[in-house]
């Protein structure tokens, strides 16, 4: 019979300290995309401007962040 020893190590996940969250958006009706930015309000303004010019009101919004997993001491 084989015996095993199980060890459980606690971890935590946080946003990587050397990176920012990046916000993006793309129109659901055409090929338009907003300029990626670390400022979510700037991307929202671009979407509203696009809606005003085209009448397109649906967008896919993307938030990208990088994670760091570390052992909890």
mmCIF file of N, CA, C and O in Angstrom:
data_model
loop_
_atom_site.group_PDB
_atom_site.id
_atom_site.type_symbol
_atom_site.label_atom_id
_atom_site.label_comp_id
_atom_site.label_asym_id
_atom_site.label_seq_id
_atom_site.Cartn_x
_atom_site.Cartn_y
_atom_site.Cartn_z
ATOM 1 N N UNK A 1 0.847 -1.180 0.000
ATOM 2 C CA UNK A 1 0.000 0.000 0.000
ATOM 3 C C UNK A 1 0.896 1.248 0.000
ATOM 4 O O UNK A 1 1.869 1.322 0.731
ATOM 5 N N UNK A 2 0.548 2.208 -0.840
ATOM 6 C CA UNK A 2 1.317 3.444 -0.954
ATOM 7 C C UNK A 2 0.695 4.508 -0.065
ATOM 8 O O UNK A 2 -0.522 4.681 -0.044
ATOM 9 N N UNK A 3 1.546 5.248 0.649
ATOM 10 C CA UNK A 3 1.056 6.336 1.499
ATOM 11 C C UNK A 3 1.427 7.668 0.861
ATOM 12 O O UNK A 3 2.473 7.795 0.235
ATOM 13 N N UNK A 4 0.564 8.619 1.043
ATOM 14 C CA UNK A 4 0.818 9.965 0.508
ATOM 15 C C UNK A 4 0.701 10.974 1.630
ATOM 16 O O UNK A 4 -0.111 10.819 2.540
ATOM 17 N N UNK A 5 1.500 12.005 1.533
ATOM 18 C CA UNK A 5 1.397 13.128 2.460
ATOM 19 C C UNK A 5 0.883 14.312 1.657
ATOM 20 O O UNK A 5 1.470 14.687 0.638
ATOM 21 N N UNK A 6 -0.218 14.893 2.092
ATOM 22 C CA UNK A 6 -0.798 16.048 1.402
ATOM 23 C C UNK A 6 -0.478 17.303 2.186
ATOM 24 O O UNK A 6 -0.643 17.358 3.400
ATOM 25 N N UNK A 7 0.006 18.300 1.495
ATOM 26 C CA UNK A 7 0.265 19.606 2.100
ATOM 27 C C UNK A 7 -0.612 20.626 1.395
ATOM 28 O O UNK A 7 -0.675 20.661 0.173
ATOM 29 N N UNK A 8 -1.241 21.471 2.151
ATOM 30 C CA UNK A 8 -2.046 22.542 1.585
ATOM 31 C C UNK A 8 -1.357 23.865 1.890
ATOM 32 O O UNK A 8 -1.013 24.144 3.022
ATOM 33 N N UNK A 9 -1.129 24.624 0.847
ATOM 34 C CA UNK A 9 -0.460 25.911 0.994
ATOM 35 C C UNK A 9 -1.460 26.993 0.588
ATOM 36 O O UNK A 9 -2.032 26.944 -0.497
ATOM 37 N N UNK A 10 -1.652 27.966 1.469
ATOM 38 C CA UNK A 10 -2.592 29.055 1.181
ATOM 39 C C UNK A 10 -1.956 30.039 0.200
ATOM 40 O O UNK A 10 -0.763 30.333 0.294
ATOM 41 N N UNK A 11 -2.775 30.536 -0.717
ATOM 42 C CA UNK A 11 -2.334 31.517 -1.703
ATOM 43 C C UNK A 11 -3.316 32.681 -1.716
ATOM 44 O O UNK A 11 -4.444 32.562 -1.258
ATOM 45 N N UNK A 12 -2.876 33.792 -2.275
ATOM 46 C CA UNK A 12 -3.776 34.930 -2.504
ATOM 47 C C UNK A 12 -3.497 35.453 -3.909
ATOM 48 O O UNK A 12 -2.396 35.316 -4.437
ATOM 49 N N UNK A 13 -4.518 36.062 -4.501
ATOM 50 C CA UNK A 13 -4.378 36.641 -5.832
ATOM 51 C C UNK A 13 -4.713 38.128 -5.743
ATOM 52 O O UNK A 13 -5.698 38.510 -5.108
ATOM 53 N N UNK A 14 -3.855 38.955 -6.330
ATOM 54 C CA UNK A 14 -4.044 40.399 -6.322
ATOM 55 C C UNK A 14 -3.682 40.948 -7.704
ATOM 56 O O UNK A 14 -3.096 40.254 -8.521
ATOM 57 N N UNK A 15 -4.047 42.203 -7.925
ATOM 58 C CA UNK A 15 -3.630 42.848 -9.167
ATOM 59 C C UNK A 15 -2.120 43.048 -9.120
ATOM 60 O O UNK A 15 -1.570 43.439 -8.094
ATOM 61 N N UNK A 16 -1.466 42.761 -10.225
ATOM 62 C CA UNK A 16 -0.013 42.915 -10.284
ATOM 63 C C UNK A 16 0.337 44.378 -10.017
ATOM 64 O O UNK A 16 -0.225 45.278 -10.647
ATOM 65 N N UNK A 17 1.246 44.665 -9.095
ATOM 66 C CA UNK A 17 1.525 46.049 -8.702
ATOM 67 C C UNK A 17 2.191 46.902 -9.782
ATOM 68 O O UNK A 17 2.139 48.118 -9.721
ATOM 69 N N UNK A 18 2.797 46.290 -10.784
ATOM 70 C CA UNK A 18 3.493 47.050 -11.825
ATOM 71 C C UNK A 18 2.638 47.297 -13.063
ATOM 72 O O UNK A 18 3.152 47.726 -14.089
ATOM 73 N N UNK A 19 1.326 47.006 -12.985
ATOM 74 C CA UNK A 19 0.455 47.170 -14.146
ATOM 75 C C UNK A 19 -0.802 47.936 -13.771
ATOM 76 O O UNK A 19 -1.155 48.056 -12.604
ATOM 77 N N UNK A 20 -1.480 48.442 -14.787
ATOM 78 C CA UNK A 20 -2.764 49.126 -14.612
ATOM 79 C C UNK A 20 -3.849 48.320 -15.305
ATOM 80 O O UNK A 20 -3.577 47.511 -16.189
ATOM 81 N N UNK A 21 -5.100 48.582 -14.937
ATOM 82 C CA UNK A 21 -6.234 48.002 -15.643
ATOM 83 C C UNK A 21 -6.401 48.770 -16.947
ATOM 84 O O UNK A 21 -6.327 49.997 -16.975
ATOM 85 N N UNK A 22 -6.608 48.059 -18.050
ATOM 86 C CA UNK A 22 -6.827 48.679 -19.350
ATOM 87 C C UNK A 22 -8.278 48.468 -19.754
ATOM 88 O O UNK A 22 -8.804 47.363 -19.643
ATOM 89 N N UNK A 23 -8.926 49.539 -20.219
ATOM 90 C CA UNK A 23 -10.325 49.497 -20.638
ATOM 91 C C UNK A 23 -10.397 49.625 -22.154
ATOM 92 O O UNK A 23 -9.670 50.417 -22.755
ATOM 93 N N UNK A 24 -11.288 48.835 -22.764
ATOM 94 C CA UNK A 24 -11.493 48.861 -24.209
ATOM 95 C C UNK A 24 -12.982 48.725 -24.486
ATOM 96 O O UNK A 24 -13.744 48.295 -23.620
ATOM 97 N N UNK A 25 -13.405 49.076 -25.700
ATOM 98 C CA UNK A 25 -14.795 48.890 -26.113
ATOM 99 C C UNK A 25 -14.842 48.695 -27.610
ATOM 100 O O UNK A 25 -14.003 49.220 -28.347
ATOM 101 N N UNK A 26 -15.839 47.919 -28.056
ATOM 102 C CA UNK A 26 -16.050 47.738 -29.487
ATOM 103 C C UNK A 26 -17.550 47.750 -29.769
ATOM 104 O O UNK A 26 -18.351 47.255 -28.966
ATOM 105 N N UNK A 27 -17.904 48.336 -30.883
ATOM 106 C CA UNK A 27 -19.304 48.465 -31.288
ATOM 107 C C UNK A 27 -19.842 47.102 -31.711
ATOM 108 O O UNK A 27 -19.145 46.319 -32.357
ATOM 109 N N UNK A 28 -21.103 46.838 -31.345
ATOM 110 C CA UNK A 28 -21.726 45.572 -31.730
ATOM 111 C C UNK A 28 -22.349 45.624 -33.123
ATOM 112 O O UNK A 28 -22.771 44.598 -33.652
ATOM 113 N N UNK A 29 -22.422 46.802 -33.735
ATOM 114 C CA UNK A 29 -23.048 46.959 -35.055
ATOM 115 C C UNK A 29 -22.038 47.106 -36.188
ATOM 116 O O UNK A 29 -22.360 46.870 -37.330
ATOM 117 N N UNK A 30 -20.830 47.594 -35.877
ATOM 118 C CA UNK A 30 -19.837 47.819 -36.927
ATOM 119 C C UNK A 30 -18.449 47.458 -36.389
ATOM 120 O O UNK A 30 -18.319 46.930 -35.289
ATOM 121 N N UNK A 31 -17.438 47.767 -37.124
ATOM 122 C CA UNK A 31 -16.066 47.383 -36.766
ATOM 123 C C UNK A 31 -15.361 48.412 -35.884
ATOM 124 O O UNK A 31 -14.169 48.279 -35.614
ATOM 125 N N UNK A 32 -16.062 49.434 -35.413
ATOM 126 C CA UNK A 32 -15.450 50.508 -34.628
ATOM 127 C C UNK A 32 -14.957 49.987 -33.280
ATOM 128 O O UNK A 32 -15.601 49.157 -32.632
ATOM 129 N N UNK A 33 -13.780 50.481 -32.854
ATOM 130 C CA UNK A 33 -13.258 50.175 -31.517
ATOM 131 C C UNK A 33 -12.731 51.462 -30.883
ATOM 132 O O UNK A 33 -12.210 52.343 -31.573
ATOM 133 N N UNK A 34 -12.873 51.557 -29.585
ATOM 134 C CA UNK A 34 -12.348 52.697 -28.838
ATOM 135 C C UNK A 34 -10.847 52.510 -28.632
ATOM 136 O O UNK A 34 -10.343 51.387 -28.615
ATOM 137 N N UNK A 35 -10.162 53.613 -28.452
ATOM 138 C CA UNK A 35 -8.740 53.557 -28.140
ATOM 139 C C UNK A 35 -8.562 53.009 -26.726
ATOM 140 O O UNK A 35 -9.165 53.541 -25.786
ATOM 141 N N UNK A 36 -7.799 51.942 -26.530
ATOM 142 C CA UNK A 36 -7.589 51.411 -25.178
ATOM 143 C C UNK A 36 -6.992 52.479 -24.258
ATOM 144 O O UNK A 36 -6.178 53.300 -24.686
ATOM 145 N N UNK A 37 -7.440 52.468 -23.003
ATOM 146 C CA UNK A 37 -7.003 53.486 -22.052
ATOM 147 C C UNK A 37 -7.050 52.934 -20.637
ATOM 148 O O UNK A 37 -7.815 52.013 -20.341
ATOM 149 N N UNK A 38 -6.260 53.521 -19.761
ATOM 150 C CA UNK A 38 -6.344 53.190 -18.335
ATOM 151 C C UNK A 38 -7.435 54.014 -17.657
ATOM 152 O O UNK A 38 -7.730 53.801 -16.485
ATOM 153 N N UNK A 39 -8.057 54.926 -18.396
ATOM 154 C CA UNK A 39 -9.135 55.774 -17.886
ATOM 155 C C UNK A 39 -10.460 55.278 -18.460
ATOM 156 O O UNK A 39 -10.736 55.461 -19.650
ATOM 157 N N UNK A 40 -11.294 54.642 -17.621
ATOM 158 C CA UNK A 40 -12.556 54.095 -18.116
ATOM 159 C C UNK A 40 -13.497 55.176 -18.634
ATOM 160 O O UNK A 40 -14.234 54.964 -19.597
ATOM 161 N N UNK A 41 -13.455 56.364 -18.053
ATOM 162 C CA UNK A 41 -14.329 57.452 -18.489
ATOM 163 C C UNK A 41 -13.987 57.894 -19.915
ATOM 164 O O UNK A 41 -14.886 58.237 -20.695
ATOM 165 N N UNK A 42 -12.719 57.875 -20.282
ATOM 166 C CA UNK A 42 -12.317 58.260 -21.634
ATOM 167 C C UNK A 42 -12.901 57.291 -22.665
ATOM 168 O O UNK A 42 -13.358 57.713 -23.734
ATOM 169 N N UNK A 43 -12.918 56.009 -22.345
ATOM 170 C CA UNK A 43 -13.490 55.014 -23.247
ATOM 171 C C UNK A 43 -14.999 55.208 -23.337
ATOM 172 O O UNK A 43 -15.588 55.131 -24.423
ATOM 173 N N UNK A 44 -15.654 55.497 -22.217
ATOM 174 C CA UNK A 44 -17.099 55.751 -22.225
ATOM 175 C C UNK A 44 -17.450 56.951 -23.092
ATOM 176 O O UNK A 44 -18.428 56.930 -23.842
ATOM 177 N N UNK A 45 -16.653 58.010 -23.019
ATOM 178 C CA UNK A 45 -16.890 59.203 -23.836
ATOM 179 C C UNK A 45 -16.768 58.857 -25.321
ATOM 180 O O UNK A 45 -17.582 59.296 -26.139
ATOM 181 N N UNK A 46 -15.775 58.055 -25.682
ATOM 182 C CA UNK A 46 -15.631 57.644 -27.078
ATOM 183 C C UNK A 46 -16.851 56.851 -27.549
ATOM 184 O O UNK A 46 -17.319 57.024 -28.675
ATOM 185 N N UNK A 47 -17.389 55.987 -26.688
ATOM 186 C CA UNK A 47 -18.587 55.216 -27.037
ATOM 187 C C UNK A 47 -19.778 56.151 -27.258
ATOM 188 O O UNK A 47 -20.536 55.992 -28.227
ATOM 189 N N UNK A 48 -19.953 57.116 -26.366
ATOM 190 C CA UNK A 48 -21.071 58.052 -26.512
ATOM 191 C C UNK A 48 -20.912 58.891 -27.780
ATOM 192 O O UNK A 48 -21.896 59.168 -28.476
ATOM 193 N N UNK A 49 -19.696 59.287 -28.108
ATOM 194 C CA UNK A 49 -19.439 60.041 -29.335
ATOM 195 C C UNK A 49 -19.793 59.183 -30.555
ATOM 196 O O UNK A 49 -20.418 59.656 -31.505
ATOM 197 N N UNK A 50 -19.415 57.909 -30.525
ATOM 198 C CA UNK A 50 -19.740 56.998 -31.625
ATOM 199 C C UNK A 50 -21.251 56.852 -31.765
ATOM 200 O O UNK A 50 -21.779 56.864 -32.882
ATOM 201 N N UNK A 51 -21.960 56.731 -30.646
ATOM 202 C CA UNK A 51 -23.417 56.625 -30.683
ATOM 203 C C UNK A 51 -24.024 57.882 -31.301
ATOM 204 O O UNK A 51 -24.937 57.801 -32.120
ATOM 205 N N UNK A 52 -23.513 59.045 -30.912
ATOM 206 C CA UNK A 52 -24.033 60.293 -31.462
ATOM 207 C C UNK A 52 -23.836 60.397 -32.958
ATOM 208 O O UNK A 52 -24.681 60.952 -33.673
ATOM 209 N N UNK A 53 -22.735 59.868 -33.471
ATOM 210 C CA UNK A 53 -22.432 59.973 -34.898
ATOM 211 C C UNK A 53 -23.128 58.896 -35.734
ATOM 212 O O UNK A 53 -23.438 59.119 -36.898
ATOM 213 N N UNK A 54 -23.395 57.726 -35.139
ATOM 214 C CA UNK A 54 -23.902 56.595 -35.924
ATOM 215 C C UNK A 54 -25.259 56.073 -35.469
ATOM 216 O O UNK A 54 -25.923 55.362 -36.216
ATOM 217 N N UNK A 55 -25.649 56.362 -34.241
ATOM 218 C CA UNK A 55 -26.874 55.790 -33.691
ATOM 219 C C UNK A 55 -26.679 54.396 -33.112
ATOM 220 O O UNK A 55 -27.621 53.805 -32.586
ATOM 221 N N UNK A 56 -25.473 53.869 -33.196
ATOM 222 C CA UNK A 56 -25.188 52.543 -32.631
ATOM 223 C C UNK A 56 -25.096 52.668 -31.112
ATOM 224 O O UNK A 56 -24.320 53.457 -30.597
ATOM 225 N N UNK A 57 -25.871 51.882 -30.386
ATOM 226 C CA UNK A 57 -25.913 52.029 -28.938
ATOM 227 C C UNK A 57 -25.382 50.852 -28.139
ATOM 228 O O UNK A 57 -25.332 50.900 -26.915
ATOM 229 N N UNK A 58 -24.969 49.786 -28.818
ATOM 230 C CA UNK A 58 -24.490 48.598 -28.109
ATOM 231 C C UNK A 58 -22.986 48.430 -28.245
ATOM 232 O O UNK A 58 -22.441 48.503 -29.344
ATOM 233 N N UNK A 59 -22.333 48.195 -27.114
ATOM 234 C CA UNK A 59 -20.879 48.043 -27.106
ATOM 235 C C UNK A 59 -20.481 46.887 -26.210
ATOM 236 O O UNK A 59 -21.142 46.609 -25.216
ATOM 237 N N UNK A 60 -19.404 46.234 -26.570
ATOM 238 C CA UNK A 60 -18.788 45.249 -25.685
ATOM 239 C C UNK A 60 -17.645 45.965 -24.996
ATOM 240 O O UNK A 60 -16.765 46.516 -25.644
ATOM 241 N N UNK A 61 -17.678 45.985 -23.667
ATOM 242 C CA UNK A 61 -16.609 46.642 -22.899
ATOM 243 C C UNK A 61 -15.712 45.575 -22.296
ATOM 244 O O UNK A 61 -16.181 44.580 -21.776
ATOM 245 N N UNK A 62 -14.414 45.827 -22.363
ATOM 246 C CA UNK A 62 -13.424 44.861 -21.898
ATOM 247 C C UNK A 62 -12.500 45.542 -20.892
ATOM 248 O O UNK A 62 -11.992 46.628 -21.157
ATOM 249 N N UNK A 63 -12.315 44.910 -19.751
ATOM 250 C CA UNK A 63 -11.363 45.385 -18.739
ATOM 251 C C UNK A 63 -10.297 44.303 -18.604
ATOM 252 O O UNK A 63 -10.608 43.160 -18.293
ATOM 253 N N UNK A 64 -9.054 44.684 -18.828
ATOM 254 C CA UNK A 64 -7.950 43.730 -18.759
ATOM 255 C C UNK A 64 -7.038 44.111 -17.603
ATOM 256 O O UNK A 64 -6.622 45.259 -17.486
ATOM 257 N N UNK A 65 -6.754 43.137 -16.762
ATOM 258 C CA UNK A 65 -5.804 43.363 -15.676
ATOM 259 C C UNK A 65 -4.891 42.142 -15.583
ATOM 260 O O UNK A 65 -5.208 41.076 -16.094
ATOM 261 N N UNK A 66 -3.758 42.323 -14.934
ATOM 262 C CA UNK A 66 -2.820 41.229 -14.751
ATOM 263 C C UNK A 66 -2.785 40.867 -13.274
ATOM 264 O O UNK A 66 -2.760 41.751 -12.411
ATOM 265 N N UNK A 67 -2.789 39.586 -13.011
ATOM 266 C CA UNK A 67 -2.865 39.102 -11.637
ATOM 267 C C UNK A 67 -1.509 38.562 -11.171
ATOM 268 O O UNK A 67 -0.684 38.117 -11.971
ATOM 269 N N UNK A 68 -1.345 38.590 -9.876
ATOM 270 C CA UNK A 68 -0.152 38.045 -9.241
ATOM 271 C C UNK A 68 -0.626 37.104 -8.130
ATOM 272 O O UNK A 68 -1.389 37.501 -7.254
ATOM 273 N N UNK A 69 -0.197 35.851 -8.207
ATOM 274 C CA UNK A 69 -0.533 34.864 -7.177
ATOM 275 C C UNK A 69 0.697 34.645 -6.318
ATOM 276 O O UNK A 69 1.788 34.404 -6.822
ATOM 277 N N UNK A 70 0.493 34.753 -5.007
ATOM 278 C CA UNK A 70 1.599 34.581 -4.064
ATOM 279 C C UNK A 70 1.174 33.647 -2.935
ATOM 280 O O UNK A 70 0.004 33.605 -2.565
ATOM 281 N N UNK A 71 2.139 32.958 -2.394
ATOM 282 C CA UNK A 71 1.883 32.165 -1.205
ATOM 283 C C UNK A 71 1.662 33.085 -0.010
ATOM 284 O O UNK A 71 2.359 34.093 0.138
ATOM 285 N N UNK A 72 0.723 32.724 0.837
ATOM 286 C CA UNK A 72 0.489 33.469 2.060
ATOM 287 C C UNK A 72 1.435 32.903 3.112
ATOM 288 O O UNK A 72 1.449 31.714 3.373
ATOM 289 N N UNK A 73 2.260 33.758 3.666
ATOM 290 C CA UNK A 73 3.263 33.306 4.655
ATOM 291 C C UNK A 73 2.618 32.959 5.971
ATOM 292 O O UNK A 73 1.671 33.471 6.402
#
